[in-house]
Every structure is written in structure tokens, then in C-alpha cells.
GROMACS .gro file of C-alpha atoms in nm:
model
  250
    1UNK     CA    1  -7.327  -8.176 -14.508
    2UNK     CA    2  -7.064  -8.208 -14.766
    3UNK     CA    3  -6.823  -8.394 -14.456
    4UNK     CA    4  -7.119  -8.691 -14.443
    5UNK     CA    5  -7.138  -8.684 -14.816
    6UNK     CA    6  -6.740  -8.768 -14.842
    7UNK     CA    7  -6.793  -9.038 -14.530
    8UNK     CA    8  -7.055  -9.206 -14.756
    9UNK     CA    9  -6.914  -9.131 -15.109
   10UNK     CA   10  -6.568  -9.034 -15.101
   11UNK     CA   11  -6.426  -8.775 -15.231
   12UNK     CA   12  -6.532  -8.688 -15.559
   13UNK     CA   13  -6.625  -8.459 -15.871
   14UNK     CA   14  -6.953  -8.344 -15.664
   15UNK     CA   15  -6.723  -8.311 -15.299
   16UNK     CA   16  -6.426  -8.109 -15.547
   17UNK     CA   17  -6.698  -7.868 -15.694
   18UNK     CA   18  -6.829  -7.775 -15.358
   19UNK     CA   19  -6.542  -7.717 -15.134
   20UNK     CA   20  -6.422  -7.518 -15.482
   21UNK     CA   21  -6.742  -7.273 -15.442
   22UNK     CA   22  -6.683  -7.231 -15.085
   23UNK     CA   23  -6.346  -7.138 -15.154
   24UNK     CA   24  -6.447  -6.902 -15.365
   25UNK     CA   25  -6.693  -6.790 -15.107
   26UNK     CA   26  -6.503  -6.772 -14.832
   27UNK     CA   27  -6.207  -6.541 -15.027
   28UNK     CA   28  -6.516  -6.356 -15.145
   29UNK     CA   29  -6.640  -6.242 -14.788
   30UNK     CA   30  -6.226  -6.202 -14.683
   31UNK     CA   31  -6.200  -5.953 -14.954
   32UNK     CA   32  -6.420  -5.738 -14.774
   33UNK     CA   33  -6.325  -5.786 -14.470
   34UNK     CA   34  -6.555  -6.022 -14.349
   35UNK     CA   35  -6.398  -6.298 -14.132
   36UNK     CA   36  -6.478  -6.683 -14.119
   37UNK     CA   37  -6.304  -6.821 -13.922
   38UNK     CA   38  -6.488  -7.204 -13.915
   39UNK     CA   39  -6.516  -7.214 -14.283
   40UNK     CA   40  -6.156  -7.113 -14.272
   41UNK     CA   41  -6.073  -7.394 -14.089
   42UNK     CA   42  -6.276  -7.663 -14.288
   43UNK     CA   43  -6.159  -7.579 -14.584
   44UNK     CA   44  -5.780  -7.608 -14.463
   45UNK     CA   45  -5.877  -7.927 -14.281
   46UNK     CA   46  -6.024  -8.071 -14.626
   47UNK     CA   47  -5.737  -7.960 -14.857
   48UNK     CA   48  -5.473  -8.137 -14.628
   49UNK     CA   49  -5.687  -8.499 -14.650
   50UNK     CA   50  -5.770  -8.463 -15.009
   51UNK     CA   51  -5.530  -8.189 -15.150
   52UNK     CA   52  -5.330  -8.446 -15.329
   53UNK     CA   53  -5.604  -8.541 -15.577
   54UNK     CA   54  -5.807  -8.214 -15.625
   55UNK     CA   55  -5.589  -8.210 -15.984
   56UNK     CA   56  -5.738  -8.517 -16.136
   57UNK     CA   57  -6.152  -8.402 -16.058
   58UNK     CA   58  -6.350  -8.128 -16.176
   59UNK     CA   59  -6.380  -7.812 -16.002
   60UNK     CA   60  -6.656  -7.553 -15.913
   61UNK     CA   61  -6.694  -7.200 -15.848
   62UNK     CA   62  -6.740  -6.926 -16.123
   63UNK     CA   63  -6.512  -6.758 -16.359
   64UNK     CA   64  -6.452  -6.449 -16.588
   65UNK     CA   65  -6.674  -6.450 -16.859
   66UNK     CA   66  -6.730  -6.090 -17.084
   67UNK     CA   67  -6.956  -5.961 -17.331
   68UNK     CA   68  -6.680  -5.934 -17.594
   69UNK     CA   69  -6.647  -6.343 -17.563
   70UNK     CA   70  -7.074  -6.387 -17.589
   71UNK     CA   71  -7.051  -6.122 -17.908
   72UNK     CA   72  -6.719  -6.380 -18.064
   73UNK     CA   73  -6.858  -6.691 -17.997
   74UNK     CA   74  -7.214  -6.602 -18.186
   75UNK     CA   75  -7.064  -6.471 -18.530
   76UNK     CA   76  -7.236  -6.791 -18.657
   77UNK     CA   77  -7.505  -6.854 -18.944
   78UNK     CA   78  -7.714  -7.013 -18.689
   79UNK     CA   79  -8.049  -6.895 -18.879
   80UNK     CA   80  -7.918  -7.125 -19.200
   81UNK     CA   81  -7.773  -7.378 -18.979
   82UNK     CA   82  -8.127  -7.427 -18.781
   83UNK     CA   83  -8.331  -7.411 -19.166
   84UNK     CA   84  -8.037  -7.714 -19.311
   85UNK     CA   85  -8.137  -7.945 -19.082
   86UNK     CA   86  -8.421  -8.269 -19.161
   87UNK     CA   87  -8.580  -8.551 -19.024
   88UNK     CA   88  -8.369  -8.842 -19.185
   89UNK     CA   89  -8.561  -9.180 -19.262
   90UNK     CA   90  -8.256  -9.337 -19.546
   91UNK     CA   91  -7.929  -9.382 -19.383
   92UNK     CA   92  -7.644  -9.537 -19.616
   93UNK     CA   93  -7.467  -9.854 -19.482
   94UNK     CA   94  -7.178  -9.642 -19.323
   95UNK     CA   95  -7.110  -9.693 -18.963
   96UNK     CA   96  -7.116  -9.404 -18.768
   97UNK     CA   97  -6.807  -9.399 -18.484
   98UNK     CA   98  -6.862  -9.395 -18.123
   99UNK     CA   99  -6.592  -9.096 -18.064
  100UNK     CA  100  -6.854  -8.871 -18.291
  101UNK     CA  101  -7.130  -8.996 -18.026
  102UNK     CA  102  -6.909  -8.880 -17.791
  103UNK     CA  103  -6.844  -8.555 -17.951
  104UNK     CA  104  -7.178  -8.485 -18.001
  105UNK     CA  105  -7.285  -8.565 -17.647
  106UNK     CA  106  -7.021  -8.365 -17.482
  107UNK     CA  107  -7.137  -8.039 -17.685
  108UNK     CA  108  -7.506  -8.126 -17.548
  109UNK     CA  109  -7.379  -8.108 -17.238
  110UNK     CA  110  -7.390  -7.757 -17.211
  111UNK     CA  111  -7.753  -7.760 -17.225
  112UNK     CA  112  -7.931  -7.573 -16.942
  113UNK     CA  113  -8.061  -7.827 -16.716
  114UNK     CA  114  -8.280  -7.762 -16.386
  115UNK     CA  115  -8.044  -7.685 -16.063
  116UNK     CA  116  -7.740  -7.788 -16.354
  117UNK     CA  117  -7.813  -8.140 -16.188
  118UNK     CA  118  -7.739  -8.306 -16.534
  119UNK     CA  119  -8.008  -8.559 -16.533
  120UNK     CA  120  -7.949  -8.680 -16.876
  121UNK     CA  121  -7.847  -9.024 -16.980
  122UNK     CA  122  -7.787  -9.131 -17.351
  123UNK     CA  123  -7.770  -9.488 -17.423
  124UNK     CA  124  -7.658  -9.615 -17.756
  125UNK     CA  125  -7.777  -9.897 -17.917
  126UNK     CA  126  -7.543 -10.018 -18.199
  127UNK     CA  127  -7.552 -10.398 -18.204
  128UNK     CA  128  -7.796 -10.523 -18.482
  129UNK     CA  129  -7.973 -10.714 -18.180
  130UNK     CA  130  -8.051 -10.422 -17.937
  131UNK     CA  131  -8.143 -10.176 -18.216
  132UNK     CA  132  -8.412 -10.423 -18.383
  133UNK     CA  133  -8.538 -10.488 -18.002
  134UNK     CA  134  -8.556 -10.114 -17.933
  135UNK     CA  135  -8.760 -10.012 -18.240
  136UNK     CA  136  -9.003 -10.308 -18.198
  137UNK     CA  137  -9.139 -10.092 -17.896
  138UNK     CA  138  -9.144  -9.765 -18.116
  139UNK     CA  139  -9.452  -9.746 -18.358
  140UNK     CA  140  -9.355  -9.459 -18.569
  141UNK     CA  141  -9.007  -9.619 -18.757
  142UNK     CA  142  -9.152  -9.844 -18.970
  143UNK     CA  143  -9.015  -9.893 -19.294
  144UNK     CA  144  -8.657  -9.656 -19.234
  145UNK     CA  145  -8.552  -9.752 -18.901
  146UNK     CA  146  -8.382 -10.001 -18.934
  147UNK     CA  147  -8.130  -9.839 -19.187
  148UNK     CA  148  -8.014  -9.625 -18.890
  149UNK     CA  149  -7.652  -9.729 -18.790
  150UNK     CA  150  -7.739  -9.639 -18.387
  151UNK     CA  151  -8.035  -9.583 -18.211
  152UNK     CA  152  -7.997  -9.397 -17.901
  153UNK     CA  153  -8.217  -9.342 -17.609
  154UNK     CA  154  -8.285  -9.004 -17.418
  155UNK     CA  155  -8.375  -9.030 -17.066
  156UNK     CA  156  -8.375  -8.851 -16.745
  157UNK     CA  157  -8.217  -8.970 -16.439
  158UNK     CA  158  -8.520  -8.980 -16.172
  159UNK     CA  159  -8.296  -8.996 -15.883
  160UNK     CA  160  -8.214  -8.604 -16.000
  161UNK     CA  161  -8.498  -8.452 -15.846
  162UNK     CA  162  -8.699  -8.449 -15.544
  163UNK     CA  163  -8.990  -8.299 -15.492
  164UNK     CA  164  -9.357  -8.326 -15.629
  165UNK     CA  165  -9.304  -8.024 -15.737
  166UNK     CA  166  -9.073  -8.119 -16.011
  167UNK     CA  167  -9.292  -8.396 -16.184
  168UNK     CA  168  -9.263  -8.283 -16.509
  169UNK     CA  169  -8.889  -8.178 -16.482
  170UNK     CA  170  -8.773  -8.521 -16.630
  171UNK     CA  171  -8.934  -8.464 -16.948
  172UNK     CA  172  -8.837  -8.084 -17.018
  173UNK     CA  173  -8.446  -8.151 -16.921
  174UNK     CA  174  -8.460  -8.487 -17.096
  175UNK     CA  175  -8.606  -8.268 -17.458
  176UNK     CA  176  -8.434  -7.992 -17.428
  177UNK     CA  177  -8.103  -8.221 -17.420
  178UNK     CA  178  -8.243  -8.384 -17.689
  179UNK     CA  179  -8.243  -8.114 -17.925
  180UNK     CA  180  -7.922  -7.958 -17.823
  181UNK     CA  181  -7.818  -8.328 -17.957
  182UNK     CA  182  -7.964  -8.336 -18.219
  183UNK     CA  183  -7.817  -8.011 -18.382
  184UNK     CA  184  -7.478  -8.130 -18.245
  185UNK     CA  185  -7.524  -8.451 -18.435
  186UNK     CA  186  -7.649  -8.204 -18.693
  187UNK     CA  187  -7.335  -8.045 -18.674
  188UNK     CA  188  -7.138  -8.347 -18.703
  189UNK     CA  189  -7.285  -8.452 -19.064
  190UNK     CA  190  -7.501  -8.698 -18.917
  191UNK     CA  191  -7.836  -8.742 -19.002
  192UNK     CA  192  -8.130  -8.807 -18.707
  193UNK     CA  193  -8.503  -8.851 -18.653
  194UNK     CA  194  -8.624  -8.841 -18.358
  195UNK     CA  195  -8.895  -9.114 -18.253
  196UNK     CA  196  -9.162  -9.004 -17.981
  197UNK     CA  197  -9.163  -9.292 -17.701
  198UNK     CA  198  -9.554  -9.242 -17.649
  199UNK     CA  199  -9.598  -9.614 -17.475
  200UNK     CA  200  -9.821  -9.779 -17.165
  201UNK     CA  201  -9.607  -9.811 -16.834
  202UNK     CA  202  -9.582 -10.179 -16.922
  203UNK     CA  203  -9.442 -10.153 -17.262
  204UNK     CA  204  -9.165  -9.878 -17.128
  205UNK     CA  205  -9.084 -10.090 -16.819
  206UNK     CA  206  -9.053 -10.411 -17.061
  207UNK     CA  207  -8.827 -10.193 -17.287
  208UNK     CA  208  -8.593 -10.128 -17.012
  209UNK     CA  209  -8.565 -10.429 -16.865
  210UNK     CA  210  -8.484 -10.583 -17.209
  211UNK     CA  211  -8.243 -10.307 -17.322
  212UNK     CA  212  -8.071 -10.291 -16.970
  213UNK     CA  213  -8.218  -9.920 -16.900
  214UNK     CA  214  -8.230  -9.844 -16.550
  215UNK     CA  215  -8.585  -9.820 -16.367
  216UNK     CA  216  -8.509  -9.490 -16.222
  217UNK     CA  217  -8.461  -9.320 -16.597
  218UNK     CA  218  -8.788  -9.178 -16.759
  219UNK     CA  219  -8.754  -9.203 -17.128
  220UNK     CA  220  -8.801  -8.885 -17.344
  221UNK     CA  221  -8.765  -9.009 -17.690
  222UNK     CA  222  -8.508  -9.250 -17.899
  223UNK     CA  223  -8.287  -9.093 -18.190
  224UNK     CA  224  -8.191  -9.242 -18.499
  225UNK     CA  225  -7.887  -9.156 -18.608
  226UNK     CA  226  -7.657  -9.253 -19.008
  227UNK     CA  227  -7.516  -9.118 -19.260
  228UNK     CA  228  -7.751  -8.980 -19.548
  229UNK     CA  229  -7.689  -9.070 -19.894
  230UNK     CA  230  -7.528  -8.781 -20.109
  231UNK     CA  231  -7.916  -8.699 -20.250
  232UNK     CA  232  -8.232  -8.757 -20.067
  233UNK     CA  233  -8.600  -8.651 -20.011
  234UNK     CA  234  -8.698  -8.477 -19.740
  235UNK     CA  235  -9.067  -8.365 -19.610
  236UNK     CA  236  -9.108  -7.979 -19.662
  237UNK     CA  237  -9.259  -7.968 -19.305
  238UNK     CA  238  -9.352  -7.593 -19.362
  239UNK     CA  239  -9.358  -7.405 -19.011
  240UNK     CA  240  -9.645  -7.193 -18.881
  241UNK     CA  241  -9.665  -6.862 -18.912
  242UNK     CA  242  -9.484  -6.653 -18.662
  243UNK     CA  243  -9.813  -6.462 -18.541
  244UNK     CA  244  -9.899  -6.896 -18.441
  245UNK     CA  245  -9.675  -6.923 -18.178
  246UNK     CA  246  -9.524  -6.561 -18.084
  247UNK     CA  247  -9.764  -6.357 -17.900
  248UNK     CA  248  -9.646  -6.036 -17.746
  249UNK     CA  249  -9.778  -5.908 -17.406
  250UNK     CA  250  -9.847  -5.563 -17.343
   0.00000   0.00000   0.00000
């Protein structure tokens, strides 16, 4: 399988990450002394041809990881950090750089996704143009939105999944990157509000064709993101009580 991939494809991130997990699964089984000799033999065959570039892709596999590392990595104020963060509808004039897009996408990257297939797809709209085309679909922006220095779309990558099975997939990978993004941004200094995309399948195909989304992507929601001004007013937004949403089986 992963031979007619590379005849169609190349050789790849996707090819490097699986002949790197069946390395690791083939000196798995040899370490206990159980032989493989076909494997062994593919995966010589396919270093020799593409040996040379394995360097420059990414790899696959699994490594080391301990508790000690989870208990480090965690000594964070995450409860405050979760509480600081608002809805933002007054962004100052300031434009917001692409590398801190960039840095804030590569941190939601790291969100669980189904089968880590990575469906996600952010597109940024920065141009005065696109963002004022965008937000002309989006009923819920009126008034603020347009004092957001980038708008940026959340979709899924339909071509990720393949069964009926996994309908609603698109939407739950598309939100939960979402949010990871949105606490990145968070993270950043930047402000956000997310806006629902709650449209007929006309409006969100016209959308995409305008805005150059791909047909395959299924839209989960648009973000604004800015600067906020040094003092601002924000909706309370009090939460439910706990006993609301937590219910404890027995």
C-alpha cells in the first residue's frame, strides 16, 4: 500500500512517517526475537531509493515521553488563564502580523484530531476587500467586525474522512481546533470573537467560491482577531452552575 502511494505521490511527509512506524515495528518484533524477514527487506529496499532525503521530511513512530515531563509542563495557572479570556467586539487600528498567525496556528496544532488526520484548514483574510466580503455572509458582526485586523476561517478538510459513519466528524475536529486557537491567540495578546457560520448551503457555497475556499472544506466558524484597546467592556457572560452541565454516573 504505501509502495502505490509513493508511485502516485512521491515520496513524502505521509510515505516518511510510515516507513518510520514500521521501522519502529519491525525493530520492535526483532527485539524479541521475532523475525521479518519481507518487511526487512522493504524497508532496506525503500531507504536505499529515498534514504537521501528522509532528513528534510517529518518522521513517525513514537517516542519517550514520562510522567515527570506531563507533571513540568502543567505547573501553569491555566484556571486564571481560561477565566482572562473575552469575546472581543473593539479592536484598535494595530495590525496584527502574520508570523503571530502562524504562531498561534502551529500551537493549535497539537489539538487531538480524529485518526490525527489533521483535517483543519485556517484561512486568513487580511485585505480590507476579502474581510468586508466575508462578514457580509456572517449575521452576528454587525457593528464591531469590521474593526478586526483579520478574519479567519475554520474549516475541515472533507477529503479527511471516509465513511458515513464520520458525518459529523468535520464539525467536532474543525471546533475543537478552533478553541485550541483561540486560547493560543489568547495567549498571544490578541483579542478574538468567534462568529457562528449558521448559513443555507447556497450562501456557504457562494462564500467559498467568492473567498477562494475550497468545495471540499466544511466551514465551522470565522474568528475575528485585533488588538484590544488598553480599557474595554466586556459582557459578564456568567457560566452555569456546575451541577448544569457535570452529572456524575454511578
Amino acid at each position: 500500500m504505501v509502495d502505490k502511494y509513493i508511485e502516485k505521490f512521491g515520496f513524502d511527509d505521509l510515505a516518511n512517517i510510515c516507513l518510520s512506524v514500521l521501522e519502529q515495528y519491525f525493530q520492535f518484533n526483532q527485539d524479541r526475537q521475532i523475525a521479518n524477514p519481507e518487511l526487512e527487506a522493504w524497508i532496506g529496499k525503500t531507504n536505499r531509493i529515498h534514504g537521501h532525503i528522509r532528513g528534510e521530511l517529518q518522521t513517525g513512530g513514537s517516542h519517550p515521553f514520562t510522567k515527570q515531563e506531563l507533571v513540568e509542563s502543567t505547573r501553569l495557572d491555566l484556571s486564571g488563564f481560561f477565566a482572562s479570556r473575552h469575546s472581543i467586539r473593539n479592536f484598535t487600528n494595530n495590525s496584527v502580523s502574520l508570523d503571530l498567525i502562524s504562531q498561534a496556528v502551529q500551537m493549535a496544532q497539537f489539538t487531538p484530531s480524529v485518526c490525527n488526520r489533521q483535517a483543519a484548514r485556517i484561512s486568513v483574510l487580511h485585505t480590507a476587500e476579502d474581510k468586508e466580503k466575508a462578514l457580509s455572509y456572517q449575521n452576528g458582526n454587525r457593528g464591531f467586525g469590521h474593526t478586526a485586523d483579520k478574519v479567519l476561517v475554520i474549516s475541515s478538510n472533507l477529503k479527511s474522512y471516509n465513511s458515513v459513519g464520520e458525518r459529523n466528524q468535520c464539525w467536532i475536529d474543525g471546533g475543537m481546533f478552533a478553541m485550541s486557537l483561540v486560547y493560543a491567540l489568547h495567549s498571544l495578546g490578541l483579542g478574538t470573537c468567534c462568529l457562528n457560520w449558521c448559513v443555507e448551503n447556497d450562501v456557504d457555497r457562494s462564500f467559498k467560491q467568492e473567498l477562494s475556499i475550497p468545495d471540499s472544506d466544511a466551514i465551522a466558524m470565522l474568528i475575528l482577531v485585533g488588538y484590544m484597546p488598553d480599557k474595554i467592556q466586556v459582557a459578564t457572560s456568567r457560566r452555569k452552575h456546575l451541577e448544569e452541565v457535570l452529572f456524575v454516573h454511578n
